[in-house]
N, CA, C and O atoms as a MOPAC input file, in Angstrom:
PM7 MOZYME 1SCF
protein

 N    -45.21200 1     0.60200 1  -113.19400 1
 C    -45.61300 1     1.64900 1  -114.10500 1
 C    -45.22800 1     1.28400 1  -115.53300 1
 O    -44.39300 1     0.45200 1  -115.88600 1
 N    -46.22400 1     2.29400 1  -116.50300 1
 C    -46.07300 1     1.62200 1  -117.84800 1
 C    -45.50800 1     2.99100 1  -118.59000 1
 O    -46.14100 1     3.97800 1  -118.21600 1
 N    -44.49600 1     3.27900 1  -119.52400 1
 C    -44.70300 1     4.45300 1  -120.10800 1
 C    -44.69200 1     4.30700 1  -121.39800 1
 O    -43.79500 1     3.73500 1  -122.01800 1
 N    -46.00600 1     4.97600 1  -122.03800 1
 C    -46.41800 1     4.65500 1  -123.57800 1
 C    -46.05300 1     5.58300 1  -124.51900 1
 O    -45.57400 1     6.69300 1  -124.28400 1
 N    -46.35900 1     4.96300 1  -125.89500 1
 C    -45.92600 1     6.70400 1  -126.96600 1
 C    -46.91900 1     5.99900 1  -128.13300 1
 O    -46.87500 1     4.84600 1  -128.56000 1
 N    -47.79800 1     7.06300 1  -128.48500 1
 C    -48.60400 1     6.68600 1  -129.37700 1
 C    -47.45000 1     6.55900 1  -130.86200 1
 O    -46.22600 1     6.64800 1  -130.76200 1
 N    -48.15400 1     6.35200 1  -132.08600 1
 C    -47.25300 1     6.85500 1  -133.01800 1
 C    -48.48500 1     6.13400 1  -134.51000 1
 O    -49.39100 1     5.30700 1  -134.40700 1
 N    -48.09900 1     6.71000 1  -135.46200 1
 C    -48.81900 1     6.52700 1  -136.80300 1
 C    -49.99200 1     7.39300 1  -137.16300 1
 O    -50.83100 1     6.87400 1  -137.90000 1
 N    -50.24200 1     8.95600 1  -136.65700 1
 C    -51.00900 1     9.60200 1  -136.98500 1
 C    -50.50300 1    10.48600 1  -138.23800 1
 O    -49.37000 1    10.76700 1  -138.63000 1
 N    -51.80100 1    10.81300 1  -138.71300 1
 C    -51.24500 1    11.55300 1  -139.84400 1
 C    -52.48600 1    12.36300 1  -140.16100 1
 O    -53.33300 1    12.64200 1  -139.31200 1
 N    -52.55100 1    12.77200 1  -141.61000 1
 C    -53.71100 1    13.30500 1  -142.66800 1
 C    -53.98000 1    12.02100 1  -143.73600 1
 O    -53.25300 1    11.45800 1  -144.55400 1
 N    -55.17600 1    11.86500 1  -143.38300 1
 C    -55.60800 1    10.57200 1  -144.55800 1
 C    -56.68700 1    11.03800 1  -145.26600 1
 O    -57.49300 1    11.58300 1  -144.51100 1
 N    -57.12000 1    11.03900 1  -146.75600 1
 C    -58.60800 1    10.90200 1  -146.82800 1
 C    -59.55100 1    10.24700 1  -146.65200 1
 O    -59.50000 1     9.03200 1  -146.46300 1
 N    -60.34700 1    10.76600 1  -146.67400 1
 C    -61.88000 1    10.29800 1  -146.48000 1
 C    -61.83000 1     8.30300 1  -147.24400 1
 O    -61.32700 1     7.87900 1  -148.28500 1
 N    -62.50300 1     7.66300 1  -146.25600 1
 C    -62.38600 1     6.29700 1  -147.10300 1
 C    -61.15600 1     5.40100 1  -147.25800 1
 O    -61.04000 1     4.30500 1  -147.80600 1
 N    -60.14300 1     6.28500 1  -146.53000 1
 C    -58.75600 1     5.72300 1  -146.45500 1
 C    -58.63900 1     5.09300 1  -144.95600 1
 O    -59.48200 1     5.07500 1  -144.05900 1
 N    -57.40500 1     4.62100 1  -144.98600 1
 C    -57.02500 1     3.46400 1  -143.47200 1
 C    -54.98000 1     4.11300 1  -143.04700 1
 O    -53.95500 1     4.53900 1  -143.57900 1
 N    -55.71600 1     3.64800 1  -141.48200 1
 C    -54.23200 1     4.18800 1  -140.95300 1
 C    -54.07900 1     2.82900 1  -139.67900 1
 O    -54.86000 1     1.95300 1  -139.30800 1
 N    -53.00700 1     3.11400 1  -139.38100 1
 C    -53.02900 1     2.06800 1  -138.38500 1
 C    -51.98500 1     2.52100 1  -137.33600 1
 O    -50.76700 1     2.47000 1  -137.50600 1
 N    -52.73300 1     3.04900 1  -136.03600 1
 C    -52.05700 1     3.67900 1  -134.65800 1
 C    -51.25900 1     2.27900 1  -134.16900 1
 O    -51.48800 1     1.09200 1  -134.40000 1
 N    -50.07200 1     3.05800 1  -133.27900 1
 C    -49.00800 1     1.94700 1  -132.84400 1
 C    -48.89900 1     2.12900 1  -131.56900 1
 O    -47.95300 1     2.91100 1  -131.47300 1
 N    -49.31000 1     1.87500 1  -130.43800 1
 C    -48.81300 1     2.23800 1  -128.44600 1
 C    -47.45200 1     1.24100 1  -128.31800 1
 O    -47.48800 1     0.02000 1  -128.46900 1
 N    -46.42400 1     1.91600 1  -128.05300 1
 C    -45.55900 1     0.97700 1  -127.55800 1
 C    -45.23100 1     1.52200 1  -125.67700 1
 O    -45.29600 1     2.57300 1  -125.04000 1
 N    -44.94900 1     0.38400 1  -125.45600 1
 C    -45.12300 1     0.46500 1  -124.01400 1
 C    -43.25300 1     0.15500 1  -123.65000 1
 O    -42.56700 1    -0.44400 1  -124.47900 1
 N    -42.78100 1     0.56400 1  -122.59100 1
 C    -41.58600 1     0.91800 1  -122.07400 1
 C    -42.14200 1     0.78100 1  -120.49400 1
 O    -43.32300 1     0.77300 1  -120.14400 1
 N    -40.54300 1     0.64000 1  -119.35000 1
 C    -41.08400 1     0.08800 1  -118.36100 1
 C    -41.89600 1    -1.72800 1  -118.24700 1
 O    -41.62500 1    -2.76000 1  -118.85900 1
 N    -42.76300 1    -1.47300 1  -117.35700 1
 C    -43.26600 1    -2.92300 1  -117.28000 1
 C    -44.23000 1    -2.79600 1  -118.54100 1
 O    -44.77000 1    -1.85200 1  -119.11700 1
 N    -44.19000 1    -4.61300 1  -118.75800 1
 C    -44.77400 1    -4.87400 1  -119.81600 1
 C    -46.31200 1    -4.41400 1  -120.01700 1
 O    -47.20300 1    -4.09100 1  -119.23100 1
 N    -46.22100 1    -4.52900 1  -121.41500 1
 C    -48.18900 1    -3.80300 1  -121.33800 1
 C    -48.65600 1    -5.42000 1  -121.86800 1
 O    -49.46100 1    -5.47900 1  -122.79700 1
 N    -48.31600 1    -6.26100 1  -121.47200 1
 C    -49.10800 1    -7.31600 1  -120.97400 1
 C    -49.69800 1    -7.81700 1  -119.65100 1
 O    -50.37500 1    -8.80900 1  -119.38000 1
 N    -49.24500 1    -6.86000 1  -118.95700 1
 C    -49.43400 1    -7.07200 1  -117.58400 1
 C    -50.78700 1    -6.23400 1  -117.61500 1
 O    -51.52600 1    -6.31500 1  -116.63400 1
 N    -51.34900 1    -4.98300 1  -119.30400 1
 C    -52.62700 1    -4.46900 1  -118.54400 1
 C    -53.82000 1    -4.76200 1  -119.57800 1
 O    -53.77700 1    -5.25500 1  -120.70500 1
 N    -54.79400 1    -4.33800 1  -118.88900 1
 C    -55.86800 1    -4.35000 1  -120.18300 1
 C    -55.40100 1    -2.32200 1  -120.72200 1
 O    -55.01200 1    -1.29100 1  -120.17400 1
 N    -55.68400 1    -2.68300 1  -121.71800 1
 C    -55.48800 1    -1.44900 1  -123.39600 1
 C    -56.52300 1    -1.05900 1  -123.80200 1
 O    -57.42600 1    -1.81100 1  -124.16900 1
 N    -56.58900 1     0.42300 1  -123.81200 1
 C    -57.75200 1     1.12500 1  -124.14800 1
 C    -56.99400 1     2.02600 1  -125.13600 1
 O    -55.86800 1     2.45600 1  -124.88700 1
 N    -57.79900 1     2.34400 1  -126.50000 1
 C    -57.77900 1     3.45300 1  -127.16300 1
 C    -58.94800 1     4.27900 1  -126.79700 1
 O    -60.09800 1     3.94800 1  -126.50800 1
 N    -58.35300 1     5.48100 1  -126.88400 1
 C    -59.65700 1     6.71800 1  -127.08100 1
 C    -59.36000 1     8.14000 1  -128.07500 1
 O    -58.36900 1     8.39800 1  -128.75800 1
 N    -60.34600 1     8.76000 1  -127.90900 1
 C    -59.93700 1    10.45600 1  -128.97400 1
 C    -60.46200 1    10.98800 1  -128.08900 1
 O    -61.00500 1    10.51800 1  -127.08900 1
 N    -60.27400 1    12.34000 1  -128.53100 1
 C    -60.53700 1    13.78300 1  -128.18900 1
 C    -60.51300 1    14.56500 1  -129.44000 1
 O    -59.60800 1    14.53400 1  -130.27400 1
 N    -61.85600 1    15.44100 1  -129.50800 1
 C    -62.03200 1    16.33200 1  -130.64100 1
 C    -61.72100 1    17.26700 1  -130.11600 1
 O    -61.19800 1    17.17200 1  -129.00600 1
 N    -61.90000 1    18.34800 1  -130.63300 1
 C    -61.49600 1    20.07300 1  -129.95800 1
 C    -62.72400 1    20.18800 1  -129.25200 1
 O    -63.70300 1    19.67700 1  -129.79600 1
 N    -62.88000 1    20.75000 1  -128.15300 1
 C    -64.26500 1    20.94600 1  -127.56200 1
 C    -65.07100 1    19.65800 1  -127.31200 1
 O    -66.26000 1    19.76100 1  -127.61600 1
 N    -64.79100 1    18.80700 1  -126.96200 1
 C    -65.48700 1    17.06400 1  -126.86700 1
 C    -64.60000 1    16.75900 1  -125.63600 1
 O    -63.50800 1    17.09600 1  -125.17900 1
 N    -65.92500 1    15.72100 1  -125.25800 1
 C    -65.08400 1    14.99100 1  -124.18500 1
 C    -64.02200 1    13.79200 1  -124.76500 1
 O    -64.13100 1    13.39600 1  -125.92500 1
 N    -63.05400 1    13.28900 1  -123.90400 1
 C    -62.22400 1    12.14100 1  -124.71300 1
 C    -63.31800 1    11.36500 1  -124.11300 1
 O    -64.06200 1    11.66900 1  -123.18100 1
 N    -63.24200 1     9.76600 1  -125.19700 1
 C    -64.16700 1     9.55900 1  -125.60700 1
 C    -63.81100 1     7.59100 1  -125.90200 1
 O    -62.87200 1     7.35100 1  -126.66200 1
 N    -64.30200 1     6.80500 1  -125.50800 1
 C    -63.44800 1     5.47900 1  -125.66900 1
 C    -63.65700 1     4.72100 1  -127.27900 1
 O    -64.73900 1     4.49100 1  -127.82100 1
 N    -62.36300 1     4.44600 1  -127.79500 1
 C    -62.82500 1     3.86200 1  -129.22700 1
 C    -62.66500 1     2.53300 1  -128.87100 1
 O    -63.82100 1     2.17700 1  -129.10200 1
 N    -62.20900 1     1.71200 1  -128.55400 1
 C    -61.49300 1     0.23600 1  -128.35800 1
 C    -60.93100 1     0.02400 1  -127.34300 1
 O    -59.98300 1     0.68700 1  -126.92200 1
 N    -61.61500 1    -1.27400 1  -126.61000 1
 C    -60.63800 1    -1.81500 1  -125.21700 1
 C    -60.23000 1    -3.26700 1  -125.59000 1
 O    -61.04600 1    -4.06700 1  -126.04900 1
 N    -59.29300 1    -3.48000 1  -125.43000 1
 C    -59.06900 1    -4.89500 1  -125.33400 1
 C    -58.37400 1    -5.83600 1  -123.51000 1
 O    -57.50200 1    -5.33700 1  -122.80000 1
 N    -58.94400 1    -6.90700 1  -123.27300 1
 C    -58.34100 1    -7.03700 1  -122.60600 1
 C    -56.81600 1    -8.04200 1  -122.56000 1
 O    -56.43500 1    -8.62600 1  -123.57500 1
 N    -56.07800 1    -8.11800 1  -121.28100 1
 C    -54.34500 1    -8.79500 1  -121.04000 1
 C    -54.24100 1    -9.52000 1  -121.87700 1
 O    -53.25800 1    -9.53000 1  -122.61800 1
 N    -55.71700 1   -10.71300 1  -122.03000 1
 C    -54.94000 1   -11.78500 1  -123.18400 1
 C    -55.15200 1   -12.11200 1  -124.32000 1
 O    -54.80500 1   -13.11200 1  -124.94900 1
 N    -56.41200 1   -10.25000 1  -124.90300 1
 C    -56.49300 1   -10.05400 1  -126.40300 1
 C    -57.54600 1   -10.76500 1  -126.49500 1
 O    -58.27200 1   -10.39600 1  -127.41800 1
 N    -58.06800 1   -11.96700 1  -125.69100 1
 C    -59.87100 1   -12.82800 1  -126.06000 1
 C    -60.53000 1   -11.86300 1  -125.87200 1
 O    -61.57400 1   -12.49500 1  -125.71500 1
 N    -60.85200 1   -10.78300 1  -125.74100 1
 C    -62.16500 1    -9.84600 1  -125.59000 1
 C    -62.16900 1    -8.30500 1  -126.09500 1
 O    -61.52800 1    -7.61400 1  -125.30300 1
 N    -62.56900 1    -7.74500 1  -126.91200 1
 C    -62.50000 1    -6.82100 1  -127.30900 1
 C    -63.72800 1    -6.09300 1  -126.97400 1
 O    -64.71800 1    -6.69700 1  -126.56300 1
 N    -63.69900 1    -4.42900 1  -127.18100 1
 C    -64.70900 1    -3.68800 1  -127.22900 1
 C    -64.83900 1    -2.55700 1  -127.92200 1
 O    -63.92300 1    -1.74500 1  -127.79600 1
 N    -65.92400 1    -2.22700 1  -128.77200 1
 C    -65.80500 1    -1.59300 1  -129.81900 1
 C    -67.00700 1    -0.03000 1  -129.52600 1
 O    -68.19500 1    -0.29900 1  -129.34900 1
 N    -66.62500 1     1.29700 1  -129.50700 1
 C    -67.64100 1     1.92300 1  -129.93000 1
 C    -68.34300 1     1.75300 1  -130.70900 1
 O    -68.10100 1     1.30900 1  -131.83100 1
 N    -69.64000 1     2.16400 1  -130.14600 1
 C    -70.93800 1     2.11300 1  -132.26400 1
 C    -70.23300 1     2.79300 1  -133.50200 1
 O    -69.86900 1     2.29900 1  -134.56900 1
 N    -70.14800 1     4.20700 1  -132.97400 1
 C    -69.22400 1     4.88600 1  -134.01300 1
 C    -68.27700 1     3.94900 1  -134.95800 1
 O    -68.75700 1     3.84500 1  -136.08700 1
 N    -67.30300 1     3.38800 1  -134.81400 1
 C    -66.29900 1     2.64500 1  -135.44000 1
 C    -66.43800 1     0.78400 1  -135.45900 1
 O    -65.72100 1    -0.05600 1  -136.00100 1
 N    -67.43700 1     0.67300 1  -134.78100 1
 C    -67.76200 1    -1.26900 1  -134.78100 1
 C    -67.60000 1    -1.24500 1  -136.73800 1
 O    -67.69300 1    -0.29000 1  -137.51000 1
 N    -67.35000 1    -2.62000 1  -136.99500 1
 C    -67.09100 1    -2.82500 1  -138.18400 1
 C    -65.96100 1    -2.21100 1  -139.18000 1
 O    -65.72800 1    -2.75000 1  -140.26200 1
 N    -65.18400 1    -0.88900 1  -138.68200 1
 C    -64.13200 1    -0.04700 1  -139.56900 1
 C    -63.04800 1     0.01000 1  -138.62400 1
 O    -62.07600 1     0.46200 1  -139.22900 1
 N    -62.66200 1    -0.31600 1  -137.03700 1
 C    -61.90500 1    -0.14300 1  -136.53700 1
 C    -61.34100 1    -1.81000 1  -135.97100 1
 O    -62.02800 1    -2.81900 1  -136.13200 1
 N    -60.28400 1    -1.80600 1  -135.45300 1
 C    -59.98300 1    -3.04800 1  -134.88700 1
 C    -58.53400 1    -3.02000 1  -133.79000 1
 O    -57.41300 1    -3.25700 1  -134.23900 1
 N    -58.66300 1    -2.84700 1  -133.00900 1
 C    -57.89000 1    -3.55100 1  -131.74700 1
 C    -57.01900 1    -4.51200 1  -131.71200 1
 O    -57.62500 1    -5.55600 1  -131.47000 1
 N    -55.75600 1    -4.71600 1  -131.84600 1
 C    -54.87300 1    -5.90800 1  -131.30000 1
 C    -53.87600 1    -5.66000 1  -130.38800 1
 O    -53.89200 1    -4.54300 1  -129.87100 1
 N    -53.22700 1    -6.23700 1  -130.14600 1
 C    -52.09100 1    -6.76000 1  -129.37100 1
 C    -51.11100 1    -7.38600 1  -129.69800 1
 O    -51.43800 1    -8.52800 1  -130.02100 1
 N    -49.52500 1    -7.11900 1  -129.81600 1
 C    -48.36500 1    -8.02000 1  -129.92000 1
 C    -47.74000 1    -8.24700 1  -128.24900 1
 O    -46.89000 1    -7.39600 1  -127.98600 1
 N    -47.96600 1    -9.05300 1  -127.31300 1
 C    -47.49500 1    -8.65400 1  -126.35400 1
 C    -45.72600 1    -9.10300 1  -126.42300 1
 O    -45.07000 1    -8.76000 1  -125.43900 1
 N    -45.08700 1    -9.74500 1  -127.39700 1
 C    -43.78700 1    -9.90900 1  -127.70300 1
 C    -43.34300 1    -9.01300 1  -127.99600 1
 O    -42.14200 1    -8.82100 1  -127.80300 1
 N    -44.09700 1    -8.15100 1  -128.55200 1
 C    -43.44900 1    -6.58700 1  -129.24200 1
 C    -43.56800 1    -5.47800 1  -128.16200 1
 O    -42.89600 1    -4.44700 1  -128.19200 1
 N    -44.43000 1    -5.76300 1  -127.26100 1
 C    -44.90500 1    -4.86400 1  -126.17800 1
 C    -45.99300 1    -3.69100 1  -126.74300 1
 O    -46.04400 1    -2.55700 1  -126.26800 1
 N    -46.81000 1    -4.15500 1  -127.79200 1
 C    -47.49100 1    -2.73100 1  -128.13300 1
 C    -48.87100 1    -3.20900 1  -128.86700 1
 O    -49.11200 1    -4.18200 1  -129.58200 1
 N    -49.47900 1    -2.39300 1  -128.51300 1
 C    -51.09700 1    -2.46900 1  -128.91600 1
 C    -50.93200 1    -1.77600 1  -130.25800 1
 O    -49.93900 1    -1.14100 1  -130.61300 1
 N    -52.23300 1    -2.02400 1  -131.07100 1
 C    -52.50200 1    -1.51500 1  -132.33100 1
 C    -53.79800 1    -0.82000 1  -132.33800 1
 O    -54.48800 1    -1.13300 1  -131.36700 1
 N    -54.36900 1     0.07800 1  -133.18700 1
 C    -55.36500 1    -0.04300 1  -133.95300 1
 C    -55.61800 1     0.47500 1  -135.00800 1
 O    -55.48100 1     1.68000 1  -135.21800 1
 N    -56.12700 1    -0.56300 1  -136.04000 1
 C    -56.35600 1    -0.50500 1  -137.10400 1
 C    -57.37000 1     0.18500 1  -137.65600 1
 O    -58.37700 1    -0.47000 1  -137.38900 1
 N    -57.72400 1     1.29100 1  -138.37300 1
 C    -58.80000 1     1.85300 1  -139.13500 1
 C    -58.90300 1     2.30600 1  -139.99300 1
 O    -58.21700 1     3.19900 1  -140.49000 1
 N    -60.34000 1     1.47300 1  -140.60100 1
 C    -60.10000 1     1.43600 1  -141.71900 1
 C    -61.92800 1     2.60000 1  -142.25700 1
 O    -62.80500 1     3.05700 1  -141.52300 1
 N    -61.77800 1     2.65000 1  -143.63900 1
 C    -62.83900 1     3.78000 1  -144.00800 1
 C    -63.07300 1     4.80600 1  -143.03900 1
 O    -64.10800 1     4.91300 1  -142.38000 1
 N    -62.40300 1     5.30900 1  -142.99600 1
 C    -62.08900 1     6.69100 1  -142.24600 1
 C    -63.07400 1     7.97900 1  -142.62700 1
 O    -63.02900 1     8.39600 1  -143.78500 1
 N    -63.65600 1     8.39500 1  -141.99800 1
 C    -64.34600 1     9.69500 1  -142.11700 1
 C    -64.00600 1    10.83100 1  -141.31600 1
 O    -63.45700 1    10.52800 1  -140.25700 1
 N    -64.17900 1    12.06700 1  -141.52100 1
 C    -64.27200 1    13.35700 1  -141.42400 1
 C    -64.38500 1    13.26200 1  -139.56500 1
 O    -63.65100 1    13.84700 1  -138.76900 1
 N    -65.47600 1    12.39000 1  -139.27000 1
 C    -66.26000 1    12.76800 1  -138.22100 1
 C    -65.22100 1    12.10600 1  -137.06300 1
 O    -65.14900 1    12.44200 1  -135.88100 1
 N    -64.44200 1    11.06700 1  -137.75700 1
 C    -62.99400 1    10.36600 1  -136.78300 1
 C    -61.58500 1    11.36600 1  -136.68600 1
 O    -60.45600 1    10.95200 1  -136.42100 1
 N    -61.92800 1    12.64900 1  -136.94500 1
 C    -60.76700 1    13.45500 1  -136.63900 1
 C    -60.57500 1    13.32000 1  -135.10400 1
 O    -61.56600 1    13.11800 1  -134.40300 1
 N    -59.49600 1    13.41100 1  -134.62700 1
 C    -59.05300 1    13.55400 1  -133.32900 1
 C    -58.19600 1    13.43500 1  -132.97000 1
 O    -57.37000 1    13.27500 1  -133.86900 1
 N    -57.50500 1    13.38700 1  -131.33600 1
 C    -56.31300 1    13.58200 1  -131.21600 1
 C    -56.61400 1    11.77100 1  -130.09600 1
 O    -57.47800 1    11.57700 1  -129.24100 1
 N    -55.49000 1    10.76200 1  -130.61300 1
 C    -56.08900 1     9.56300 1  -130.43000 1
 C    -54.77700 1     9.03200 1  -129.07300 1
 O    -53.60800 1     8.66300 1  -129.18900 1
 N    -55.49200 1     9.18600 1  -128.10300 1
 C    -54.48800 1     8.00500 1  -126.79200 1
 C    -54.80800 1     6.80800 1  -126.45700 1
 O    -55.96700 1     6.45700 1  -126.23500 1
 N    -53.35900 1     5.74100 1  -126.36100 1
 C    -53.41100 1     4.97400 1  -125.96700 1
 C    -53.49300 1     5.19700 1  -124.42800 1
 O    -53.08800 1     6.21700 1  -123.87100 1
 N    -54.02400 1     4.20000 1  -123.84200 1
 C    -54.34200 1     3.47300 1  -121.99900 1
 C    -54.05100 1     2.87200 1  -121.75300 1
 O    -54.12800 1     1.97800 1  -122.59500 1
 N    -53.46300 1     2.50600 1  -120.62800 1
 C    -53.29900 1     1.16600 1  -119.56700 1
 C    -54.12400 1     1.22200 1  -118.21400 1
 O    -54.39900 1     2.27100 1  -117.63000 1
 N    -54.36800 1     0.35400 1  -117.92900 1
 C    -55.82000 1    -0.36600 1  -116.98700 1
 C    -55.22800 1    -1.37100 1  -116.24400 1
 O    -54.46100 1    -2.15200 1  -116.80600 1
 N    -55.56200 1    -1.50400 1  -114.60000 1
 C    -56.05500 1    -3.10400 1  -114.67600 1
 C    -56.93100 1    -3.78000 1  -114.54700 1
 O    -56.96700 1    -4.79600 1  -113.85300 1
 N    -58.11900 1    -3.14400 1  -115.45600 1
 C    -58.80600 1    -3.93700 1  -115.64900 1
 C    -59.94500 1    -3.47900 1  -117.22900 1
 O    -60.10000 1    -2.39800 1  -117.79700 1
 N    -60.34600 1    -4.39500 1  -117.41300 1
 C    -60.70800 1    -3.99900 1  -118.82700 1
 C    -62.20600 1    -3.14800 1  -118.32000 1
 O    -63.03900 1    -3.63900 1  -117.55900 1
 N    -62.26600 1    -2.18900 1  -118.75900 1
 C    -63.09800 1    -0.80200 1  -118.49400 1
 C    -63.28100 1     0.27900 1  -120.27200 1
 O    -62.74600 1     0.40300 1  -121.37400 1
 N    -64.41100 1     0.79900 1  -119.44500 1
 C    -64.74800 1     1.45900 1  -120.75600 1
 C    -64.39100 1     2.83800 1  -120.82600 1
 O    -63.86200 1     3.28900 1  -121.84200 1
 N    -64.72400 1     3.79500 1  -119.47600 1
 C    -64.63600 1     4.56700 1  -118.93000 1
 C    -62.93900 1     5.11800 1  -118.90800 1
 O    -62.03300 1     4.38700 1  -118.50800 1
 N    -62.67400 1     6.80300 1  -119.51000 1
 C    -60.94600 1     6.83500 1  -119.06700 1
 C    -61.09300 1     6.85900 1  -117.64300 1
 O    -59.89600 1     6.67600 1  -117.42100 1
 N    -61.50200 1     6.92200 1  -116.71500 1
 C    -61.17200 1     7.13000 1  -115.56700 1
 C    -60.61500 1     6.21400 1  -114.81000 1
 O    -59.99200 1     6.27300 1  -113.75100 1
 N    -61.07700 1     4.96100 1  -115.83000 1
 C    -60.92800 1     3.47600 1  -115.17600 1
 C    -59.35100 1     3.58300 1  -115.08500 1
 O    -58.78400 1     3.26200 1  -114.04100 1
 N    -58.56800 1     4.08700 1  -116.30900 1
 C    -57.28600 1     3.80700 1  -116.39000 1
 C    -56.22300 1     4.55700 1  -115.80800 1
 O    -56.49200 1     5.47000 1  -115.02700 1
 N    -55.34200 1     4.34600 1  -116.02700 1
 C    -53.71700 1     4.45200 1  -115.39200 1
 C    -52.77000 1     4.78000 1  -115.56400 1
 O    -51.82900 1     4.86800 1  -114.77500 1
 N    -52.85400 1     5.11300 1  -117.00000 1
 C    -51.37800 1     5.53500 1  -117.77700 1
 C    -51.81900 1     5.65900 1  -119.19000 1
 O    -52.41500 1     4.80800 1  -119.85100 1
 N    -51.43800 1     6.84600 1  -119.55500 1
 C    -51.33400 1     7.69800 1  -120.65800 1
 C    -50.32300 1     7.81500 1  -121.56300 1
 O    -49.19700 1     8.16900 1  -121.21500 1
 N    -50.65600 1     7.51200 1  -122.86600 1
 C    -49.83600 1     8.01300 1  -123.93900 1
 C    -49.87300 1     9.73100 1  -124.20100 1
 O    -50.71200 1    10.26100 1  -123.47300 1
 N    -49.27800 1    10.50600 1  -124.91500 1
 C    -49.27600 1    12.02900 1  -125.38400 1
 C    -50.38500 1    11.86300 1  -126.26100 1
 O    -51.16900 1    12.77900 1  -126.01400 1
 N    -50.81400 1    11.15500 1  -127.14000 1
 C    -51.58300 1    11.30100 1  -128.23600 1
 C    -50.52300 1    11.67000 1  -129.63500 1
 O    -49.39600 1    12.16400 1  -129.65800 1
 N    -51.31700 1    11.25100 1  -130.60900 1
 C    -51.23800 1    11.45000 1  -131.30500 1
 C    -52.31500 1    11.77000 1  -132.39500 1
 O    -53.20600 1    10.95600 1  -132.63700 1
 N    -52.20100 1    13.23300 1  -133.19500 1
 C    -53.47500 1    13.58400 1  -134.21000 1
 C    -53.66600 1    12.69200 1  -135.45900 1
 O    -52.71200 1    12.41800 1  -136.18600 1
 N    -55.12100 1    12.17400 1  -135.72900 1
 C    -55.29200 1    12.29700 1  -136.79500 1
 C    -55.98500 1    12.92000 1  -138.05800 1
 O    -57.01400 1    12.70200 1  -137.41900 1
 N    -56.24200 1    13.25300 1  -138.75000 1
 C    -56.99800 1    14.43800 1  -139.26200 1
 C    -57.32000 1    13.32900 1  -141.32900 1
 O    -56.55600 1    12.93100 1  -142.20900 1
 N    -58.83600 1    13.31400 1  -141.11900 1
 C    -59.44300 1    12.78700 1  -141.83000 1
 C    -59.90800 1    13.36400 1  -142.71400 1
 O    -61.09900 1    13.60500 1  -142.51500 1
 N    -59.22100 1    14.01400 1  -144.39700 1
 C    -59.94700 1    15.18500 1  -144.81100 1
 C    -61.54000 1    14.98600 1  -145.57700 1
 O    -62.23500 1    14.14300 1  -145.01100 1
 N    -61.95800 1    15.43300 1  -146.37400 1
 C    -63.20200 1    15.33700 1  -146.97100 1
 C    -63.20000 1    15.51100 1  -148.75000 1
 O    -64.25700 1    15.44100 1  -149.37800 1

């Protein structure tokens, strides 16, 4: 088992960049493939970024392809993601995943962070 904690949400404006932190506790989160996702109020959660164990493969929603980005420190034990030009419409409440296997779908996965909000003003 993996136990995660999101962290780096905040209030940013519009056109601005934040950068979410999953640190993983327990067994290593190199041992999984890493999914980010959101949840709006009333929305389904929703997948932003998967990466898989050894970081060669990424996957990007349409929504965020080109403004968001996915990594991995597996020395540090913790996934990232980076985003950047931020809009209104990327408000949400954002969890990290663990998988074993790289999937798009939350159902695919295994372990949950709490989330953490971010709120994108206008």
């Amino acid at each position: 088992q993996v136990q995660l904690v999101e962290s780096g949400g905040g209030l940013v404006q519009a056109g601005g960049s934040l950068r979410l932190s999953c640190a993983g506790s327990g067994r290593t989160v190199s041992s999984y493939a890493m999914g980010w996702f959101r949840q709006a109020p009333g929305k389904e959660r929703d997948i932003v970024a998967a990466i898989t164990q050894s970081g060669a493969t990424t996957y990007y929603a349409d929504s965020v392809k080109g403004r968001f980005t996915i990594s991995r420190d597996n020395a540090k034990n913790t996934v990232y993601l980076q985003m950047n030009s931020l809009k209104p419409e990327d408000t949400a409440v954002y969890y990290c995943a663990a998988g074993g296997q790289f999937a798009v779908a939350p159902t695919r996965y295994d372990y949950w962070g709490q989330g953490t909000q971010v709120t994108v003003s206008s």
